[in-house]
GROMACS .gro file of C-alpha atoms in nm:
model
  426
    1MET     CA    1   1.285   6.438   5.500
    2ALA     CA    2   1.074   6.596   5.799
    3VAL     CA    3   0.839   6.691   5.532
    4VAL     CA    4   0.788   6.359   5.407
    5GLY     CA    5   0.727   6.219   5.679
    6ALA     CA    6   0.474   6.476   5.821
    7ARG     CA    7   0.310   6.320   5.528
    8GLU     CA    8   0.328   6.032   5.611
    9ALA     CA    9   0.160   6.081   5.941
   10CYS     CA   10  -0.126   6.279   5.827
   11HIS     CA   11  -0.208   6.013   5.587
   12ALA     CA   12  -0.117   5.734   5.819
   13PRO     CA   13  -0.504   5.786   6.014
   14HIS     CA   14  -0.691   5.789   5.662
   15GLN     CA   15  -0.556   5.499   5.584
   16GLU     CA   16  -0.626   5.360   5.903
   17ILE     CA   17  -0.993   5.476   5.884
   18ARG     CA   18  -0.996   5.297   5.520
   19SER     CA   19  -0.883   4.992   5.653
   20ARG     CA   20  -1.129   4.962   5.911
   21ARG     CA   21  -1.509   4.984   5.640
   22PRO     CA   22  -1.703   4.685   5.629
   23VAL     CA   23  -1.606   4.439   5.357
   24ALA     CA   24  -1.947   4.463   5.136
   25VAL     CA   25  -2.087   4.073   5.134
   26PRO     CA   26  -2.221   3.989   4.796
   27PRO     CA   27  -2.569   3.913   4.797
   28TRP     CA   28  -2.540   3.526   4.667
   29LEU     CA   29  -2.337   3.530   4.964
   30ARG     CA   30  -2.552   3.601   5.194
   31ALA     CA   31  -2.868   3.435   5.076
   32ALA     CA   32  -2.682   3.122   5.032
   33GLY     CA   33  -2.623   3.198   5.368
   34ALA     CA   34  -2.872   3.253   5.505
   35ALA     CA   35  -3.027   2.916   5.336
   36LEU     CA   36  -2.789   2.697   5.527
   37ALA     CA   37  -2.817   2.837   5.860
   38ALA     CA   38  -3.246   2.844   5.818
   39LEU     CA   39  -3.195   2.432   5.664
   40VAL     CA   40  -2.933   2.375   5.918
   41LEU     CA   41  -3.147   2.509   6.240
   42ALA     CA   42  -3.500   2.358   6.084
   43ASP     CA   43  -3.323   2.062   6.144
   44VAL     CA   44  -3.174   2.070   6.458
   45LEU     CA   45  -3.515   2.269   6.642
   46SER     CA   46  -3.693   1.947   6.447
   47VAL     CA   47  -3.520   1.678   6.634
   48ALA     CA   48  -3.514   1.841   7.009
   49LEU     CA   49  -3.879   1.955   6.910
   50GLY     CA   50  -3.936   1.582   6.835
   51ARG     CA   51  -3.824   1.427   7.142
   52TYR     CA   52  -3.962   1.723   7.378
   53ALA     CA   53  -4.307   1.647   7.171
   54LEU     CA   54  -4.333   1.290   7.265
   55ARG     CA   55  -4.196   1.305   7.645
   56HIS     CA   56  -4.525   1.581   7.706
   57GLY     CA   57  -4.754   1.399   7.511
   58LEU     CA   58  -4.829   1.649   7.225
   59THR     CA   59  -4.875   1.438   6.895
   60ASP     CA   60  -5.108   1.317   6.725
   61ARG     CA   61  -5.262   0.971   6.783
   62PRO     CA   62  -5.339   0.725   6.477
   63ASP     CA   63  -5.711   0.636   6.447
   64VAL     CA   64  -5.965   0.511   6.182
   65ARG     CA   65  -5.851   0.837   5.993
   66LYS     CA   66  -5.500   0.853   5.976
   67ALA     CA   67  -5.257   0.721   5.747
   68HIS     CA   68  -4.971   0.677   6.066
   69THR     CA   69  -4.985   0.363   6.245
   70ARG     CA   70  -4.811   0.565   6.569
   71PRO     CA   71  -4.743   0.814   6.805
   72THR     CA   72  -4.663   1.158   6.543
   73PRO     CA   73  -4.501   1.430   6.750
   74TYR     CA   74  -4.622   1.796   6.609
   75LEU     CA   75  -4.428   2.094   6.708
   76GLY     CA   76  -4.287   2.099   6.347
   77GLY     CA   77  -4.424   2.443   6.235
   78VAL     CA   78  -4.245   2.622   6.528
   79ALA     CA   79  -3.913   2.448   6.404
   80ILE     CA   80  -3.999   2.564   6.062
   81ALA     CA   81  -4.076   2.920   6.213
   82VAL     CA   82  -3.784   2.976   6.417
   83GLY     CA   83  -3.543   2.862   6.142
   84ALA     CA   84  -3.715   3.099   5.870
   85LEU     CA   85  -3.727   3.372   6.084
   86ALA     CA   86  -3.417   3.349   6.254
   87ALA     CA   87  -3.160   3.319   6.006
   88GLY     CA   88  -3.381   3.581   5.766
   89THR     CA   89  -3.380   3.830   5.993
   90VAL     CA   90  -2.995   3.867   6.042
   91ALA     CA   91  -2.947   3.846   5.681
   92ILE     CA   92  -3.174   4.114   5.615
   93SER     CA   93  -2.925   4.462   5.612
   94HIS     CA   94  -3.165   4.678   5.526
   95TRP     CA   95  -3.580   4.662   5.709
   96ASP     CA   96  -3.880   4.817   5.579
   97ARG     CA   97  -4.197   4.890   5.685
   98ARG     CA   98  -4.399   4.583   5.469
   99ILE     CA   99  -4.088   4.317   5.596
  100ALA     CA  100  -4.125   4.438   5.922
  101VAL     CA  101  -4.551   4.355   5.851
  102VAL     CA  102  -4.531   4.088   5.721
  103VAL     CA  103  -4.253   3.907   5.973
  104LEU     CA  104  -4.461   3.989   6.279
  105ALA     CA  105  -4.787   3.910   6.137
  106GLY     CA  106  -4.624   3.550   6.074
  107VAL     CA  107  -4.535   3.547   6.396
  108VAL     CA  108  -4.896   3.576   6.538
  109VAL     CA  109  -5.018   3.358   6.315
  110ALA     CA  110  -4.781   3.077   6.431
  111LEU     CA  111  -4.892   3.129   6.781
  112VAL     CA  112  -5.221   3.086   6.703
  113GLY     CA  113  -5.186   2.790   6.541
  114LEU     CA  114  -4.952   2.666   6.835
  115PHE     CA  115  -5.225   2.735   7.031
  116ASP     CA  116  -5.424   2.474   6.827
  117ASP     CA  117  -5.145   2.224   6.785
  118LEU     CA  118  -5.177   2.222   7.147
  119ARG     CA  119  -5.555   2.302   7.274
  120PRO     CA  120  -5.783   2.312   7.013
  121THR     CA  121  -5.895   2.724   6.980
  122HIS     CA  122  -6.267   2.841   6.859
  123PRO     CA  123  -6.280   2.912   6.552
  124ALA     CA  124  -6.393   3.262   6.568
  125PHE     CA  125  -6.042   3.356   6.707
  126ARG     CA  126  -5.873   3.210   6.427
  127LEU     CA  127  -5.994   3.391   6.149
  128VAL     CA  128  -6.023   3.756   6.403
  129VAL     CA  129  -5.649   3.688   6.409
  130GLU     CA  130  -5.558   3.631   6.094
  131GLY     CA  131  -5.791   3.895   5.977
  132GLY     CA  132  -5.624   4.112   6.155
  133ALA     CA  133  -5.301   3.989   6.072
  134ALA     CA  134  -5.406   4.027   5.694
  135THR     CA  135  -5.500   4.368   5.747
  136ALA     CA  136  -5.202   4.488   5.831
  137VAL     CA  137  -5.042   4.331   5.530
  138VAL     CA  138  -5.248   4.537   5.355
  139LEU     CA  139  -5.223   4.857   5.558
  140ALA     CA  140  -4.816   4.832   5.496
  141GLY     CA  141  -4.900   4.797   5.155
  142GLY     CA  142  -5.004   4.495   5.009
  143ARG     CA  143  -5.257   4.531   4.753
  144ILE     CA  144  -5.408   4.310   4.444
  145GLY     CA  145  -5.522   4.617   4.285
  146LEU     CA  146  -5.786   4.455   4.111
  147PHE     CA  147  -6.085   4.770   4.138
  148GLY     CA  148  -5.847   5.075   4.238
  149HIS     CA  149  -6.072   5.150   4.507
  150TRP     CA  150  -6.228   5.039   4.869
  151LEU     CA  151  -6.292   4.715   4.791
  152ASP     CA  152  -5.938   4.622   4.723
  153PRO     CA  153  -5.774   4.612   5.052
  154VAL     CA  154  -6.124   4.463   5.129
  155VAL     CA  155  -6.038   4.165   4.856
  156THR     CA  156  -5.650   4.180   4.951
  157ALA     CA  157  -5.671   4.033   5.375
  158VAL     CA  158  -6.002   3.793   5.233
  159TRP     CA  159  -5.726   3.631   4.991
  160ILE     CA  160  -5.475   3.622   5.214
  161VAL     CA  161  -5.671   3.446   5.476
  162VAL     CA  162  -5.836   3.195   5.225
  163LEU     CA  163  -5.473   3.105   5.091
  164ALA     CA  164  -5.311   3.046   5.520
  165ASN     CA  165  -5.587   2.812   5.501
  166SER     CA  166  -5.560   2.689   5.202
  167PHE     CA  167  -5.188   2.562   5.300
  168ASN     CA  168  -5.357   2.430   5.641
  169LEU     CA  169  -5.603   2.232   5.384
  170LEU     CA  170  -5.272   2.104   5.177
  171ASP     CA  171  -5.097   1.991   5.504
  172ASN     CA  172  -5.271   1.597   5.464
  173MET     CA  173  -5.014   1.408   5.400
  174ASP     CA  174  -4.691   1.318   5.434
  175GLY     CA  175  -4.439   1.591   5.328
  176ALA     CA  176  -4.713   1.674   5.064
  177ALA     CA  177  -4.694   2.082   5.243
  178ALA     CA  178  -4.361   2.073   5.307
  179ALA     CA  179  -4.199   2.021   4.914
  180VAL     CA  180  -4.505   2.222   4.784
  181ALA     CA  181  -4.411   2.528   5.037
  182VAL     CA  182  -4.023   2.454   4.923
  183GLY     CA  183  -4.032   2.556   4.574
  184SER     CA  184  -4.317   2.812   4.676
  185ALA     CA  185  -4.120   2.999   4.900
  186TRP     CA  186  -3.806   2.985   4.693
  187LEU     CA  187  -3.929   3.057   4.337
  188ILE     CA  188  -4.143   3.335   4.534
  189GLY     CA  189  -3.814   3.480   4.675
  190ALA     CA  190  -3.659   3.492   4.257
  191ALA     CA  191  -3.939   3.696   4.182
  192ALA     CA  192  -3.889   3.969   4.479
  193TYR     CA  193  -3.525   3.984   4.450
  194LEU     CA  194  -3.548   4.058   4.053
  195GLY     CA  195  -3.817   4.333   4.153
  196GLY     CA  196  -3.564   4.501   4.342
  197GLN     CA  197  -3.667   4.372   4.748
  198SER     CA  198  -3.361   4.189   4.837
  199GLY     CA  199  -3.477   4.163   5.179
  200LEU     CA  200  -3.831   4.022   5.069
  201ALA     CA  201  -3.607   3.715   4.913
  202LEU     CA  202  -3.383   3.700   5.197
  203LEU     CA  203  -3.671   3.608   5.408
  204LEU     CA  204  -3.874   3.423   5.132
  205MET     CA  205  -3.535   3.156   5.084
  206SER     CA  206  -3.484   3.147   5.432
  207LEU     CA  207  -3.826   2.986   5.473
  208SER     CA  208  -3.810   2.769   5.210
  209ALA     CA  209  -3.425   2.603   5.367
  210ALA     CA  210  -3.655   2.613   5.649
  211CYS     CA  211  -3.909   2.411   5.545
  212LEU     CA  212  -3.628   2.152   5.354
  213GLY     CA  213  -3.479   2.088   5.670
  214PHE     CA  214  -3.797   1.935   5.825
  215LEU     CA  215  -3.911   1.796   5.534
  216VAL     CA  216  -3.653   1.546   5.638
  217HIS     CA  217  -3.835   1.482   5.929
  218ASN     CA  218  -4.182   1.461   5.740
  219TRP     CA  219  -4.083   1.273   5.467
  220ALA     CA  220  -4.267   0.965   5.444
  221PRO     CA  221  -4.309   0.779   5.680
  222ALA     CA  222  -4.308   1.119   5.883
  223ARG     CA  223  -4.169   1.130   6.212
  224MET     CA  224  -4.298   1.520   6.252
  225PHE     CA  225  -4.616   1.679   6.172
  226MET     CA  226  -4.603   2.042   6.128
  227GLY     CA  227  -4.927   2.077   6.270
  228ASP     CA  228  -5.133   2.407   6.201
  229ALA     CA  229  -4.800   2.643   6.340
  230GLY     CA  230  -4.692   2.549   6.006
  231SER     CA  231  -4.894   2.527   5.777
  232LEU     CA  232  -5.081   2.856   5.857
  233PHE     CA  233  -4.729   3.005   5.912
  234ILE     CA  234  -4.617   2.897   5.592
  235GLY     CA  235  -4.939   2.958   5.399
  236PHE     CA  236  -4.959   3.350   5.507
  237VAL     CA  237  -4.552   3.423   5.515
  238LEU     CA  238  -4.709   3.299   5.077
  239ALA     CA  239  -5.002   3.517   5.060
  240ALA     CA  240  -4.860   3.771   5.200
  241ALA     CA  241  -4.548   3.822   5.015
  242ALA     CA  242  -4.759   3.711   4.686
  243VAL     CA  243  -4.892   4.052   4.745
  244MET     CA  244  -4.633   4.217   4.798
  245VAL     CA  245  -4.405   4.159   4.543
  246ARG     CA  246  -4.383   4.392   4.255
  247VAL     CA  247  -4.482   4.295   3.944
  248PRO     CA  248  -4.532   4.496   3.632
  249GLY     CA  249  -4.813   4.496   3.355
  250GLY     CA  250  -5.115   4.607   3.513
  251THR     CA  251  -5.398   4.380   3.716
  252THR     CA  252  -5.376   4.099   3.484
  253ALA     CA  253  -5.015   4.004   3.545
  254ARG     CA  254  -5.117   4.027   3.878
  255LEU     CA  255  -5.347   3.755   3.931
  256ALA     CA  256  -5.129   3.569   3.702
  257GLU     CA  257  -4.849   3.578   3.963
  258LEU     CA  258  -5.136   3.502   4.237
  259PHE     CA  259  -5.236   3.222   4.065
  260LEU     CA  260  -4.954   3.065   3.974
  261PHE     CA  261  -4.756   3.105   4.313
  262THR     CA  262  -5.014   2.927   4.456
  263PHE     CA  263  -5.187   2.713   4.229
  264VAL     CA  264  -5.131   2.405   4.375
  265ALA     CA  265  -5.300   2.551   4.710
  266THR     CA  266  -5.557   2.688   4.484
  267VAL     CA  267  -5.695   2.341   4.305
  268ASP     CA  268  -5.708   2.183   4.610
  269THR     CA  269  -5.920   2.410   4.752
  270CYS     CA  270  -6.142   2.434   4.521
  271LEU     CA  271  -6.145   2.094   4.393
  272VAL     CA  272  -6.309   1.957   4.733
  273MET     CA  273  -6.576   2.279   4.702
  274ILE     CA  274  -6.638   2.159   4.459
  275ALA     CA  275  -6.637   1.802   4.491
  276ARG     CA  276  -6.801   1.739   4.854
  277PRO     CA  277  -7.144   1.941   4.716
  278ARG     CA  278  -7.155   1.680   4.438
  279ALA     CA  279  -7.108   1.438   4.675
  280GLY     CA  280  -7.344   1.549   4.918
  281LEU     CA  281  -7.160   1.681   5.195
  282SER     CA  282  -7.098   1.971   5.327
  283CYS     CA  283  -6.828   2.202   5.206
  284PHE     CA  284  -6.726   2.269   5.584
  285THR     CA  285  -6.639   1.847   5.620
  286ALA     CA  286  -6.248   1.756   5.656
  287GLY     CA  287  -6.206   1.410   5.441
  288THR     CA  288  -6.014   1.201   5.244
  289ASP     CA  289  -6.080   1.395   4.913
  290HIS     CA  290  -5.794   1.613   4.863
  291VAL     CA  291  -5.564   1.615   4.540
  292SER     CA  292  -5.301   1.416   4.741
  293HIS     CA  293  -5.553   1.150   4.856
  294ARG     CA  294  -5.662   1.116   4.476
  295LEU     CA  295  -5.354   1.109   4.312
  296LYS     CA  296  -5.270   0.803   4.599
  297ALA     CA  297  -5.551   0.661   4.483
  298MET     CA  298  -5.441   0.655   4.118
  299GLY     CA  299  -5.157   0.404   4.231
  300LEU     CA  300  -4.898   0.679   4.355
  301THR     CA  301  -4.680   0.616   4.644
  302VAL     CA  302  -4.698   0.917   4.903
  303ARG     CA  303  -4.352   0.946   4.828
  304GLN     CA  304  -4.469   0.985   4.494
  305VAL     CA  305  -4.755   1.225   4.533
  306GLY     CA  306  -4.530   1.459   4.740
  307LEU     CA  307  -4.283   1.469   4.466
  308ALA     CA  308  -4.576   1.507   4.248
  309LEU     CA  309  -4.713   1.783   4.398
  310PHE     CA  310  -4.341   1.952   4.424
  311ALA     CA  311  -4.268   1.978   3.992
  312VAL     CA  312  -4.636   2.159   3.982
  313ALA     CA  313  -4.569   2.442   4.202
  314ALA     CA  314  -4.210   2.410   4.068
  315VAL     CA  315  -4.385   2.423   3.714
  316ALA     CA  316  -4.607   2.721   3.806
  317GLY     CA  317  -4.405   2.922   4.025
  318LEU     CA  318  -4.135   2.955   3.726
  319CYS     CA  319  -4.385   3.105   3.500
  320GLY     CA  320  -4.512   3.312   3.747
  321VAL     CA  321  -4.127   3.426   3.809
  322GLY     CA  322  -4.145   3.469   3.455
  323VAL     CA  323  -4.477   3.739   3.454
  324ALA     CA  324  -4.321   3.914   3.778
  325ALA     CA  325  -4.013   3.949   3.529
  326ALA     CA  326  -4.232   4.096   3.230
  327ARG     CA  327  -4.085   3.803   3.063
  328LEU     CA  328  -4.421   3.659   2.988
  329PRO     CA  329  -4.738   3.752   2.911
  330GLY     CA  330  -4.969   3.791   3.184
  331LEU     CA  331  -5.303   3.773   3.041
  332ALA     CA  332  -5.177   3.390   2.820
  333MET     CA  333  -5.038   3.281   3.201
  334LEU     CA  334  -5.346   3.352   3.370
  335ALA     CA  335  -5.555   3.205   3.047
  336ALA     CA  336  -5.302   2.908   3.060
  337ALA     CA  337  -5.351   2.844   3.431
  338ALA     CA  338  -5.681   2.870   3.475
  339VAL     CA  339  -5.701   2.625   3.166
  340GLY     CA  340  -5.494   2.409   3.327
  341GLY     CA  341  -5.624   2.454   3.687
  342ALA     CA  342  -5.959   2.351   3.534
  343GLY     CA  343  -5.877   2.078   3.331
  344LEU     CA  344  -5.645   1.885   3.695
  345ILE     CA  345  -6.010   1.970   3.806
  346ARG     CA  346  -6.215   1.737   3.608
  347LEU     CA  347  -5.960   1.468   3.582
  348LEU     CA  348  -5.942   1.402   3.963
  349LEU     CA  349  -6.300   1.454   4.017
  350ASN     CA  350  -6.354   1.142   3.840
  351VAL     CA  351  -6.151   0.980   4.117
  352PRO     CA  352  -6.341   0.762   4.376
  353VAL     CA  353  -6.317   0.872   4.692
  354TYR     CA  354  -6.590   0.926   4.870
  355ALA     CA  355  -6.859   0.657   5.036
  356ALA     CA  356  -7.134   0.578   4.807
  357ARG     CA  357  -7.483   0.738   5.006
  358ALA     CA  358  -7.728   0.456   4.902
  359GLY     CA  359  -8.083   0.542   5.054
  360ALA     CA  360  -8.056   0.480   5.485
  361PRO     CA  361  -7.777   0.263   5.494
  362GLU     CA  362  -7.735   0.136   5.827
  363PRO     CA  363  -7.611   0.407   6.038
  364ALA     CA  364  -7.257   0.203   6.145
  365SER     CA  365  -7.166   0.117   5.740
  366VAL     CA  366  -6.928   0.206   5.538
  367LEU     CA  367  -6.899   0.101   5.157
  368LYS     CA  368  -6.608  -0.056   5.002
  369PRO     CA  369  -6.561  -0.179   4.690
  370ALA     CA  370  -6.729  -0.497   4.601
  371ASP     CA  371  -6.394  -0.661   4.405
  372SER     CA  372  -6.182  -0.836   4.654
  373GLN     CA  373  -5.904  -0.866   4.453
  374ALA     CA  374  -5.888  -0.500   4.468
  375ALA     CA  375  -6.012  -0.492   4.875
  376ALA     CA  376  -5.695  -0.692   4.890
  377HIS     CA  377  -5.432  -0.487   4.724
  378PRO     CA  378  -5.590  -0.159   4.731
  379GLY     CA  379  -5.463   0.107   4.511
  380ARG     CA  380  -5.347  -0.164   4.201
  381HIS     CA  381  -5.646  -0.204   4.069
  382ARG     CA  382  -5.785   0.147   4.150
  383SER     CA  383  -5.946   0.281   3.790
  384LEU     CA  384  -6.062   0.656   3.735
  385SER     CA  385  -6.461   0.463   3.664
  386ALA     CA  386  -6.642   0.430   3.983
  387PRO     CA  387  -6.620   0.124   4.125
  388ARG     CA  388  -6.892  -0.161   4.227
  389LEU     CA  389  -7.007  -0.118   4.570
  390ARG     CA  390  -7.069  -0.341   4.875
  391VAL     CA  391  -7.206  -0.243   5.291
  392VAL     CA  392  -6.961  -0.299   5.547
  393HIS     CA  393  -7.049  -0.351   5.837
  394ASP     CA  394  -6.846  -0.340   6.199
  395ALA     CA  395  -6.715  -0.659   6.167
  396GLU     CA  396  -6.527  -0.609   5.845
  397LYS     CA  397  -6.526  -0.258   5.928
  398LYS     CA  398  -6.140  -0.311   6.114
  399GLN     CA  399  -6.044  -0.441   5.793
  400SER     CA  400  -6.060  -0.128   5.599
  401GLU     CA  401  -5.916   0.063   5.887
  402ASN     CA  402  -5.568  -0.098   5.715
  403ASP     CA  403  -5.653   0.000   5.357
  404ASP     CA  404  -5.364   0.159   5.184
  405PHE     CA  405  -5.613   0.428   5.098
  406PRO     CA  406  -5.900   0.550   5.340
  407THR     CA  407  -6.192   0.490   5.194
  408GLU     CA  408  -6.464   0.633   5.513
  409MET     CA  409  -6.524   1.040   5.473
  410GLY     CA  410  -6.523   1.222   5.822
  411THR     CA  411  -6.913   1.388   5.850
  412GLN     CA  412  -6.874   1.648   6.125
  413PRO     CA  413  -7.049   1.966   5.987
  414GLY     CA  414  -6.936   2.347   6.148
  415LEU     CA  415  -6.638   2.580   6.076
  416ARG     CA  416  -6.486   2.422   6.329
  417ARG     CA  417  -6.402   2.113   6.059
  418LEU     CA  418  -6.289   2.382   5.821
  419LEU     CA  419  -5.991   2.486   6.075
  420HIS     CA  420  -5.895   2.160   6.151
  421ILE     CA  421  -5.774   2.016   5.822
  422ASP     CA  422  -5.527   1.812   5.896
  423ASP     CA  423  -5.679   1.484   5.844
  424ARG     CA  424  -5.429   1.300   5.999
  425ARG     CA  425  -5.534   1.401   6.331
  426GLN     CA  426  -5.849   1.514   6.482
   0.00000   0.00000   0.00000
């Protein structure tokens, strides 16, 4: 009996040690917890920051080019960034250099966007900071891999900067950018998870949930805007994560994956860069000629535009996941995405959104469809054919401010107009 007791006493400490070992949390439960935390945190912070912004005048005020009719608070981007990073960083159990760089560089870009929301910064300063953040991603191992030599890091950094600002371009209508971000971030996260990059996947799924928490307040009619802090942060993190995702299949598969995951923002930017020179306008001009505005001109409501953009981003993103998982051929998907994107651009180019530039109109004049019934009910009688036009002078210009779809285009050129793209604010 004494021997048995001694053996039990010897095994007791080992049993106690085994009982103290931490219980492994299943990956799906960790991801669900991070997503739920990010969603709730972004929702709660949006309410609190919205009240703070209203008290301190941090709002986007209505004017001729803007759709909203009352001062609308910024700082939604802060809620998105804090919600995504707080939940994501806590949930990630195994950190590596790449995840750390994406998080830190994303914070820097978000701060630059926030400074610009509070007090407009010089465009060159923004580009330098964004370029530095993109360079850090490249040095951490993010590469597109087109050429196999020194041009690859340069092309990758430039692409990340362009995509960050393309997403800034996309934030031009209630719910548009946030809806696209919800789908794109989740699907890039799925591709990262399938590639064994669980930490990056958790970060992206937290970002998707945070955007959903904010979307509750940004859905039309929006009670809050994300501002540059949100659009630049989202665009940068999505672009950086896309080049970090492991993709088998070579260069064509990589190009297909990048194009599909950023399809909506890429098509929107290409559309604007093609349409404005054709209309005799500078590419560095802010205006109401983006994909969302053209869809609205075709008769969709603001909410329907947001849903349409989400659906396109989701379908393209699902194809991107298939390419990243080697389930779909990269070359075929790249060709299909290119043909689809070109077809959408061609279709949307036929939607009339610009004022006619006839001869030498009076300086204070705008051009407007002559059909009085269409003018009374804009969007209802709008077609893809070019409208008849007449000159509208100052006395009638006030009425055009109340139209569903703005017909006047801002024409101030310069790099600042490109980098302050949110068409609801000036």
